[in-house]
PDB file of C-alpha atoms in Angstrom:
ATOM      1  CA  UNK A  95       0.000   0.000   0.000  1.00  0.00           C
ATOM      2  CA  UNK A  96       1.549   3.283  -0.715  1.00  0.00           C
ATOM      3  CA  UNK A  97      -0.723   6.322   0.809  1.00  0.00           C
ATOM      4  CA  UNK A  98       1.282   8.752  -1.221  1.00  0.00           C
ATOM      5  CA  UNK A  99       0.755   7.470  -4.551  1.00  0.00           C
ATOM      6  CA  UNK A 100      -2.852   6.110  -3.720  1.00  0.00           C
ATOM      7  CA  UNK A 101      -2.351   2.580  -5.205  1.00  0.00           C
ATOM      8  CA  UNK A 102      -2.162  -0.950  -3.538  1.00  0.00           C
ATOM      9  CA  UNK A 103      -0.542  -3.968  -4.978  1.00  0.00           C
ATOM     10  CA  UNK A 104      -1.697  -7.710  -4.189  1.00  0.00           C
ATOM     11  CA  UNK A 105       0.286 -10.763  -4.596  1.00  0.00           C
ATOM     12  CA  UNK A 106      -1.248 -14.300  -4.203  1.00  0.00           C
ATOM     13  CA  UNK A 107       1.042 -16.451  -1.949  1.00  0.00           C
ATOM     14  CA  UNK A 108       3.270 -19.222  -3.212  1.00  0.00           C
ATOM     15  CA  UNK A 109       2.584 -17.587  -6.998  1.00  0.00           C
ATOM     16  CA  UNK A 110       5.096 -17.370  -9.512  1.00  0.00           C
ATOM     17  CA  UNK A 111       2.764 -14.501 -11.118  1.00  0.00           C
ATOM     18  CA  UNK A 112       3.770 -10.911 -10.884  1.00  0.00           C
ATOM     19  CA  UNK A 113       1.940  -8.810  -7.921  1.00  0.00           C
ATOM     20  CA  UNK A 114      -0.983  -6.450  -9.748  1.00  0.00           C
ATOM     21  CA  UNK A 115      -1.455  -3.091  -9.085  1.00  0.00           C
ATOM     22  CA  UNK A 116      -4.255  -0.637  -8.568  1.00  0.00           C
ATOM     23  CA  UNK A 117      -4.318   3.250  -8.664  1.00  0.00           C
ATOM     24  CA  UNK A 118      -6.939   4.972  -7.116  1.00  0.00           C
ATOM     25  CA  UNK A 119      -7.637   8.773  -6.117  1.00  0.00           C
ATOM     26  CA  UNK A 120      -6.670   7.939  -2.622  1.00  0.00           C
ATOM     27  CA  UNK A 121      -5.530   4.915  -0.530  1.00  0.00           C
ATOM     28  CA  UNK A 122      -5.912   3.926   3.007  1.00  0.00           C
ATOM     29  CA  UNK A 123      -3.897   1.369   5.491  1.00  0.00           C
ATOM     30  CA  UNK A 124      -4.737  -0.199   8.168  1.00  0.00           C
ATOM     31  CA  UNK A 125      -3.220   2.874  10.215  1.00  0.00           C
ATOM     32  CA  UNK A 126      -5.760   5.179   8.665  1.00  0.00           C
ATOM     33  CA  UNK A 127      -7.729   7.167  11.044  1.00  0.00           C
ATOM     34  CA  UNK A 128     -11.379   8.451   9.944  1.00  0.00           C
ATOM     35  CA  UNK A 129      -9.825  11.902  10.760  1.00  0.00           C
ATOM     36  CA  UNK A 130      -7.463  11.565   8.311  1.00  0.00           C
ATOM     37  CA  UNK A 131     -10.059  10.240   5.897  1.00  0.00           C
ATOM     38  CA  UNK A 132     -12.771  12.424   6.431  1.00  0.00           C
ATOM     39  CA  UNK A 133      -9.838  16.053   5.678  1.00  0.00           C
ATOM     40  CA  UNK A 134      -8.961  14.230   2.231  1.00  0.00           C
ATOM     41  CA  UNK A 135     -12.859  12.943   1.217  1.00  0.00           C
ATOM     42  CA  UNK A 136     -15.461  14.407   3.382  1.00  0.00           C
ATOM     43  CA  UNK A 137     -13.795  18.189   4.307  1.00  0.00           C
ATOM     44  CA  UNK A 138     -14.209  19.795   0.238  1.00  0.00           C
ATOM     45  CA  UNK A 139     -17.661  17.988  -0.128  1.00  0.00           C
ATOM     46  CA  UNK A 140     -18.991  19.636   3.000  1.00  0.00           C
ATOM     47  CA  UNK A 141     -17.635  22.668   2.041  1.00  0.00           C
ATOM     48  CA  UNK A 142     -19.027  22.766  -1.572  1.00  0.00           C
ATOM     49  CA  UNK A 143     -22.258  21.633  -0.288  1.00  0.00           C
ATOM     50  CA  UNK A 144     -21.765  24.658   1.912  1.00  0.00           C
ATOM     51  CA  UNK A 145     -21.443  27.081  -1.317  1.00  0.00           C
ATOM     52  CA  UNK A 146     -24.239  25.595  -3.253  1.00  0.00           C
ATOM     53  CA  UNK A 147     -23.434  22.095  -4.583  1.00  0.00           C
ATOM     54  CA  UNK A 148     -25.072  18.981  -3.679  1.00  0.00           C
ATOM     55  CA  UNK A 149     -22.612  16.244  -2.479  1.00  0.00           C
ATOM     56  CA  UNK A 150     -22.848  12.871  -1.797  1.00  0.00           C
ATOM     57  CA  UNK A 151     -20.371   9.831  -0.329  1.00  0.00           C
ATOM     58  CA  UNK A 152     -21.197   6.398  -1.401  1.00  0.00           C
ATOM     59  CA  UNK A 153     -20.041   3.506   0.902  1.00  0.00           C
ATOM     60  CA  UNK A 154     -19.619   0.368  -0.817  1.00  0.00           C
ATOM     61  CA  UNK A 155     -17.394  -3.051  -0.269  1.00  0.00           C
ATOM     62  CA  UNK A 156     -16.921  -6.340   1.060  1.00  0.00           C
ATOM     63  CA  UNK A 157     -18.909  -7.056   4.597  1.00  0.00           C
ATOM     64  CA  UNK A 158     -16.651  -6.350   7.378  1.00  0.00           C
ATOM     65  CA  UNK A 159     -14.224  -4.184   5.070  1.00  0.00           C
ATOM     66  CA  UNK A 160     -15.073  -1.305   7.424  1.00  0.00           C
ATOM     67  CA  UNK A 161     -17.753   0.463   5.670  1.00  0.00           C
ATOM     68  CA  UNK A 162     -19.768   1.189   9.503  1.00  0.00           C
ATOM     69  CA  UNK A 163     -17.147   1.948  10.951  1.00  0.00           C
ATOM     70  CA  UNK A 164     -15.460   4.896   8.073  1.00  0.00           C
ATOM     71  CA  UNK A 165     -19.182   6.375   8.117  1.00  0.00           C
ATOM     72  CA  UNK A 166     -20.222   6.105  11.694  1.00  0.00           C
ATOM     73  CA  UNK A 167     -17.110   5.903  13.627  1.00  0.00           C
ATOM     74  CA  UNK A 168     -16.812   5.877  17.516  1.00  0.00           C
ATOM     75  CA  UNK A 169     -16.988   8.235  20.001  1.00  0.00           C
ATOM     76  CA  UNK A 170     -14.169   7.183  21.844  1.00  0.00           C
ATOM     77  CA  UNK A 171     -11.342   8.121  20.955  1.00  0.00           C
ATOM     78  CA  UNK A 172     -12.347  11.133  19.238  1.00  0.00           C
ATOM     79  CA  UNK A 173      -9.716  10.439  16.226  1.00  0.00           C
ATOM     80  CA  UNK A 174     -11.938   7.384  14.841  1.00  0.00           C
ATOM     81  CA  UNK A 175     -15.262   9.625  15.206  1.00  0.00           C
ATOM     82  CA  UNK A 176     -16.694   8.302  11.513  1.00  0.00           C
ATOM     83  CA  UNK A 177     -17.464  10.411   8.407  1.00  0.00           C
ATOM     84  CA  UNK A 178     -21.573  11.544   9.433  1.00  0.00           C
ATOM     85  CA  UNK A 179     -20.790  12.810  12.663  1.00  0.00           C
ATOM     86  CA  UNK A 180     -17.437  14.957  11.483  1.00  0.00           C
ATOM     87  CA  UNK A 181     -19.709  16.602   8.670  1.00  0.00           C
ATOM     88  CA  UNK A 182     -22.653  17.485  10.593  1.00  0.00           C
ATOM     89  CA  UNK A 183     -19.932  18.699  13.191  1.00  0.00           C
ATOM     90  CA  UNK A 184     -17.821  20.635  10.040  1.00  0.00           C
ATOM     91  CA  UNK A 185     -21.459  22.312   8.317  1.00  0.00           C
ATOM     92  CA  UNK A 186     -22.133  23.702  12.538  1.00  0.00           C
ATOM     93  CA  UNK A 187     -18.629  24.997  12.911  1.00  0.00           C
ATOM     94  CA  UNK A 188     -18.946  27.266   9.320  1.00  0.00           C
ATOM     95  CA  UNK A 189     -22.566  27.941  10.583  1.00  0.00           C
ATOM     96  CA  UNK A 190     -21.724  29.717  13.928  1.00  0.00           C
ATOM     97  CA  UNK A 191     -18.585  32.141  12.440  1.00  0.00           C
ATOM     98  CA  UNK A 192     -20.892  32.688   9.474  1.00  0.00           C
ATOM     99  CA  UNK A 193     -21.831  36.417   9.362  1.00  0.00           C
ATOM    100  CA  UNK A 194     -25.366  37.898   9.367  1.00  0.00           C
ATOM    101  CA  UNK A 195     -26.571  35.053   8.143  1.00  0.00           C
ATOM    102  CA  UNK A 196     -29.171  32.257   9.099  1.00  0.00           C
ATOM    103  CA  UNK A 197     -29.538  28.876   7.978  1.00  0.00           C
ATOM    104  CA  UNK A 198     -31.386  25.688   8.967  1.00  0.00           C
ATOM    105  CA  UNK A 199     -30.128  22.348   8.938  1.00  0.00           C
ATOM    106  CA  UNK A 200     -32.188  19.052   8.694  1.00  0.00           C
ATOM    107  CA  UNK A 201     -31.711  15.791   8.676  1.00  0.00           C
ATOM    108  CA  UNK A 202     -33.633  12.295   7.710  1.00  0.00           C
ATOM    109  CA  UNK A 203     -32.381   8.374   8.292  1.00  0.00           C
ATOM    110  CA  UNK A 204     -34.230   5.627   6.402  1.00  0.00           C
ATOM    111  CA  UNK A 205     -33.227   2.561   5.225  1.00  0.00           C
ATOM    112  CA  UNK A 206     -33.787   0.190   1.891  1.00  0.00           C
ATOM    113  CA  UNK A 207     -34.123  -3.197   1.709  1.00  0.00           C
ATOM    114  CA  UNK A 208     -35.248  -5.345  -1.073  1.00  0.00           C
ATOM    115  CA  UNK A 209     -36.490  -2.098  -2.808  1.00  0.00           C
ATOM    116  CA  UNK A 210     -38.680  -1.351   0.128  1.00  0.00           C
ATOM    117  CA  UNK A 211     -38.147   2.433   1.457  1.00  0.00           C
ATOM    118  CA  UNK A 212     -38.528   2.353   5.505  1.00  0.00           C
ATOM    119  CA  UNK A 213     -37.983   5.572   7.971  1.00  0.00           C
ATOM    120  CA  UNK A 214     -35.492   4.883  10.961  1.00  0.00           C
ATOM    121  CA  UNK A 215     -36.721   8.145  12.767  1.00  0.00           C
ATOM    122  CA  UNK A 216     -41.236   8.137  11.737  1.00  0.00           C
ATOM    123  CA  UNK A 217     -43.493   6.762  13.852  1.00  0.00           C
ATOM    124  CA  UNK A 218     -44.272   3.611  11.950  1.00  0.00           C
ATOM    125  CA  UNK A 219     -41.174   1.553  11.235  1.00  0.00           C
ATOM    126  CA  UNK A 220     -42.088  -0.959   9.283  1.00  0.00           C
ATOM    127  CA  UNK A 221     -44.619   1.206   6.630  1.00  0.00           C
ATOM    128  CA  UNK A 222     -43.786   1.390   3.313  1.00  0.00           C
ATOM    129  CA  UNK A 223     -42.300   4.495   1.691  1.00  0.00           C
ATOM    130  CA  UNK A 224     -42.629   5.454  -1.556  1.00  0.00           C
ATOM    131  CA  UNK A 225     -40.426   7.692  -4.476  1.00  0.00           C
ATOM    132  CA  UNK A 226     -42.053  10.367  -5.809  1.00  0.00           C
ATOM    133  CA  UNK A 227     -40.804  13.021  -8.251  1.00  0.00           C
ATOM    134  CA  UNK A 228     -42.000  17.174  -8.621  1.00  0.00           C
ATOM    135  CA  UNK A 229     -41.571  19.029 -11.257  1.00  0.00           C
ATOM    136  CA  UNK A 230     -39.899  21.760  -8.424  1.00  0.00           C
ATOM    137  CA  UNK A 231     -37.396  19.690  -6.103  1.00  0.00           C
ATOM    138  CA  UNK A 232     -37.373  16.636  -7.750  1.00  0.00           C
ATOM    139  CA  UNK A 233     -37.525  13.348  -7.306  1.00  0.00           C
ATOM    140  CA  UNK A 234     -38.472  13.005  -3.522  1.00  0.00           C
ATOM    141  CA  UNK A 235     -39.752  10.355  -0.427  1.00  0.00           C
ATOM    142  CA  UNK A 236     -42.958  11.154   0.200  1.00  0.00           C
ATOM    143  CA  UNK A 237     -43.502  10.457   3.965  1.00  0.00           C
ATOM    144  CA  UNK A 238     -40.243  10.778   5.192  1.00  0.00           C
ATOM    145  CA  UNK A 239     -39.785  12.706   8.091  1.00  0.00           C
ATOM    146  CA  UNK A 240     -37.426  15.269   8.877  1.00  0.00           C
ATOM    147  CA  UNK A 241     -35.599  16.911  11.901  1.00  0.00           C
ATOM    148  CA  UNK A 242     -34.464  20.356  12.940  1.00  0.00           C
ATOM    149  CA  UNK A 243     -31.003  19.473  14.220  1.00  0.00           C
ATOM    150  CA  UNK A 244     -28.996  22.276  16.346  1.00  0.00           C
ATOM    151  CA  UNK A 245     -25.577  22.462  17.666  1.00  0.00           C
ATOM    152  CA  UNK A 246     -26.359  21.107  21.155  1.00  0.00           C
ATOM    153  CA  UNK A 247     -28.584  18.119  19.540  1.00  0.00           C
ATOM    154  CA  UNK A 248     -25.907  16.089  17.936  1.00  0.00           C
ATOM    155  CA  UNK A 249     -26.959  14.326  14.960  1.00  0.00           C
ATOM    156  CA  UNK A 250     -25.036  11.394  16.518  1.00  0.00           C
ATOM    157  CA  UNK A 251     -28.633  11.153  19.011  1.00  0.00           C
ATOM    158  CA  UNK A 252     -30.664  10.468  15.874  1.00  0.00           C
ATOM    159  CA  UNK A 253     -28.200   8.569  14.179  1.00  0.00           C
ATOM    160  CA  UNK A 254     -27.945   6.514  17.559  1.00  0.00           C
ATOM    161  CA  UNK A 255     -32.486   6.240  17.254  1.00  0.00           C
ATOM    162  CA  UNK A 256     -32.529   5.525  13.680  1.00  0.00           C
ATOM    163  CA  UNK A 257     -29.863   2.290  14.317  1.00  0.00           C
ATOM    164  CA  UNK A 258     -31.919   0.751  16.875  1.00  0.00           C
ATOM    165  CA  UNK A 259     -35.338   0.731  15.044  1.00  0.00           C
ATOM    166  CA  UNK A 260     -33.022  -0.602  12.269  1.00  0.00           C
ATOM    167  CA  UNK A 261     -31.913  -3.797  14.299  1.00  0.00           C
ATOM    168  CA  UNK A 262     -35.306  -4.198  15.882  1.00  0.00           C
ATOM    169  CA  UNK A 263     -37.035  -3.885  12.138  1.00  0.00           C
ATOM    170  CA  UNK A 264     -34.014  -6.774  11.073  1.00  0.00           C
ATOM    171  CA  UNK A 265     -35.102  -8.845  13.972  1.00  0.00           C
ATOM    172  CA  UNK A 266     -38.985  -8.916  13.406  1.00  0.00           C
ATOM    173  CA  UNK A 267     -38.211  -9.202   9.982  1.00  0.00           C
ATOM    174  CA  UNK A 268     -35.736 -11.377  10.272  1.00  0.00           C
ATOM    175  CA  UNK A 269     -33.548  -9.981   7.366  1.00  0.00           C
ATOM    176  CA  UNK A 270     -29.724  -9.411   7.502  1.00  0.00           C
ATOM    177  CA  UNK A 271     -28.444  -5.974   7.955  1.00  0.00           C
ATOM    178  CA  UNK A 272     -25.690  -6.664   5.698  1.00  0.00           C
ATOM    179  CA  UNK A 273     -28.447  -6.040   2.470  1.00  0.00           C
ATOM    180  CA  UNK A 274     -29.681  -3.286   3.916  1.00  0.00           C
ATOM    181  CA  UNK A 275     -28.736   0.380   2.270  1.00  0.00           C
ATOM    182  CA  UNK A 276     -28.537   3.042   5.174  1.00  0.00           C
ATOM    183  CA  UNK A 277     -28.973   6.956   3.732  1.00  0.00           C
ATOM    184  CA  UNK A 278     -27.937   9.876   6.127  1.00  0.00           C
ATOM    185  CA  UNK A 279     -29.813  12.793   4.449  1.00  0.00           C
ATOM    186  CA  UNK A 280     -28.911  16.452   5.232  1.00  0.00           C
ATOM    187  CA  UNK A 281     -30.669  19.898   4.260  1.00  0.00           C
ATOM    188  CA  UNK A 282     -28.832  22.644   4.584  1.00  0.00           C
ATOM    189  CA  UNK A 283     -31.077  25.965   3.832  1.00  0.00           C
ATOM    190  CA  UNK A 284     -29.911  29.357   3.914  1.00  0.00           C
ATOM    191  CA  UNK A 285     -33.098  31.951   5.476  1.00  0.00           C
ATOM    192  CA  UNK A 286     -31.096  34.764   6.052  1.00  0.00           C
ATOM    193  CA  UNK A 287     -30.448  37.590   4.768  1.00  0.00           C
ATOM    194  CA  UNK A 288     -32.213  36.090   1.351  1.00  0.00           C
ATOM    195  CA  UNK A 289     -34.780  33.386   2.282  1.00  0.00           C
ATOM    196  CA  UNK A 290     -33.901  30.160   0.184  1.00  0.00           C
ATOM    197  CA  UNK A 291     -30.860  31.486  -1.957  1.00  0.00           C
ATOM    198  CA  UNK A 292     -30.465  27.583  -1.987  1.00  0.00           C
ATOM    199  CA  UNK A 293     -31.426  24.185  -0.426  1.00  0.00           C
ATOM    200  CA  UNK A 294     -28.437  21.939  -0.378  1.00  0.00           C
ATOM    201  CA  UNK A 295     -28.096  18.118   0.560  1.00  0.00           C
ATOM    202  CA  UNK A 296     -25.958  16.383   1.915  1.00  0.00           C
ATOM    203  CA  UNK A 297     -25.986  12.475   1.626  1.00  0.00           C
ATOM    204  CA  UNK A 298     -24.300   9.693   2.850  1.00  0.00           C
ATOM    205  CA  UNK A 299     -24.909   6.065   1.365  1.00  0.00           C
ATOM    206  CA  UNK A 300     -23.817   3.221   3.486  1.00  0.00           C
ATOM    207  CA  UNK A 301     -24.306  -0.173   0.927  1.00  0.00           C
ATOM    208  CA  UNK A 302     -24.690  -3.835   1.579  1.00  0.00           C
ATOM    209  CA  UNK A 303     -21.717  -6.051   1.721  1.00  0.00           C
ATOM    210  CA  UNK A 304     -20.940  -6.823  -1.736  1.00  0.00           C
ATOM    211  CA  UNK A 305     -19.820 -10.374  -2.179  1.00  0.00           C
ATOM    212  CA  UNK A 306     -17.187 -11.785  -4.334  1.00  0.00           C
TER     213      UNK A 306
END
């Protein structure tokens, strides 16, 4: 693995083939911490979605590759605090120094499995959700509810709700979170001094195991 370069090479054991070699935009050992991570991937989305620009980060690879654990993180120690929780922390910090302006931030947790939309945070966990599209903002969950979310309410407390009515919605069902697609959604509007100069999201896709 070489960080610098962003490329990994893999050799198969006891092989008298050459090692192969992949380049990628960015690479990550073992050593990583989400903190360093989240400044290379996650710090210039946040801030573009913070000028006007929609951003996204997709989560996708083998179960047990660390997919969770890169978007969630833990609390403890505050290094390996995951991907969501440094974001919402990053769009509060450039809220509060942001000058004679106002903005409101909200945020929605559902879940998808077997093409079945379900919210983590509504009142009914297991109801059906469905897509919708308008010919103003799009295509759009119709249902799906939505939370103010200030400084001193951490989005880690709804991220923290939304995870257990997941596992208690696996166990009644009896389906494996591993096929399950997680979405962090976050709306970012600016009121002041303009109301709605823009309504930016923020999402953050955490995919099913893939399986090779």
């Amino acid at each position: 693995m070489d960080g610098g370069r962003g490329s990994c090479e893999i050799s198969k054991p006891k092989s008298k083939d050459p090692p192969k070699s992949f380049t990628f935009d960015g690479a990550y050992f073992t050593d990583s911490t989400t903190e360093q991570i989240y400044n290379d991937i996650g710090y210039p989305l946040v801030d573009g979605v913070l000028e006007g620009y929609n951003g996204t980060i997709f989560a996708y690879g083998q179960t047990g590759c660390g997919k969770s654990f890169s978007m969630q993180g833990i609390t403890d120690p505050a290094t390996q605090r995951g991907i969501i929780p440094r974001a919402f922390e990053h769009i509060f910090e450039n809220i509060q120094v942001a000058e004679n302006v106002k903005y409101l931030v909200r945020a929605s947790y559902l879940e998808i499995y077997n093409e079945e939309i379900r919210d983590l945070l509504g009142k009914d966990h297991k109801h059906r959700l469905d897509l919708k599209e308008h010919p103003d903002k799009g295509v759009y969950i119709k249902g799906l509810s939505s939370f103010s979310v200030l400084p001193f309410f951490f989005p880690s407390t709804l991220l923290k709700t939304g995870m257990s009515f997941f596992h208690k919605f696996a166990e009644f069902f009896s389906t494996s979170g591993t096929k399950t697609i997680i979405l962090t959604h976050c709306s970012i509007c600016k009121l002041e001094p303009i109301p709605q100069i823009f309504a930016k999201f923020c999402d953050f896709f955490l995919t099913p195991g893939s399986s090779l």
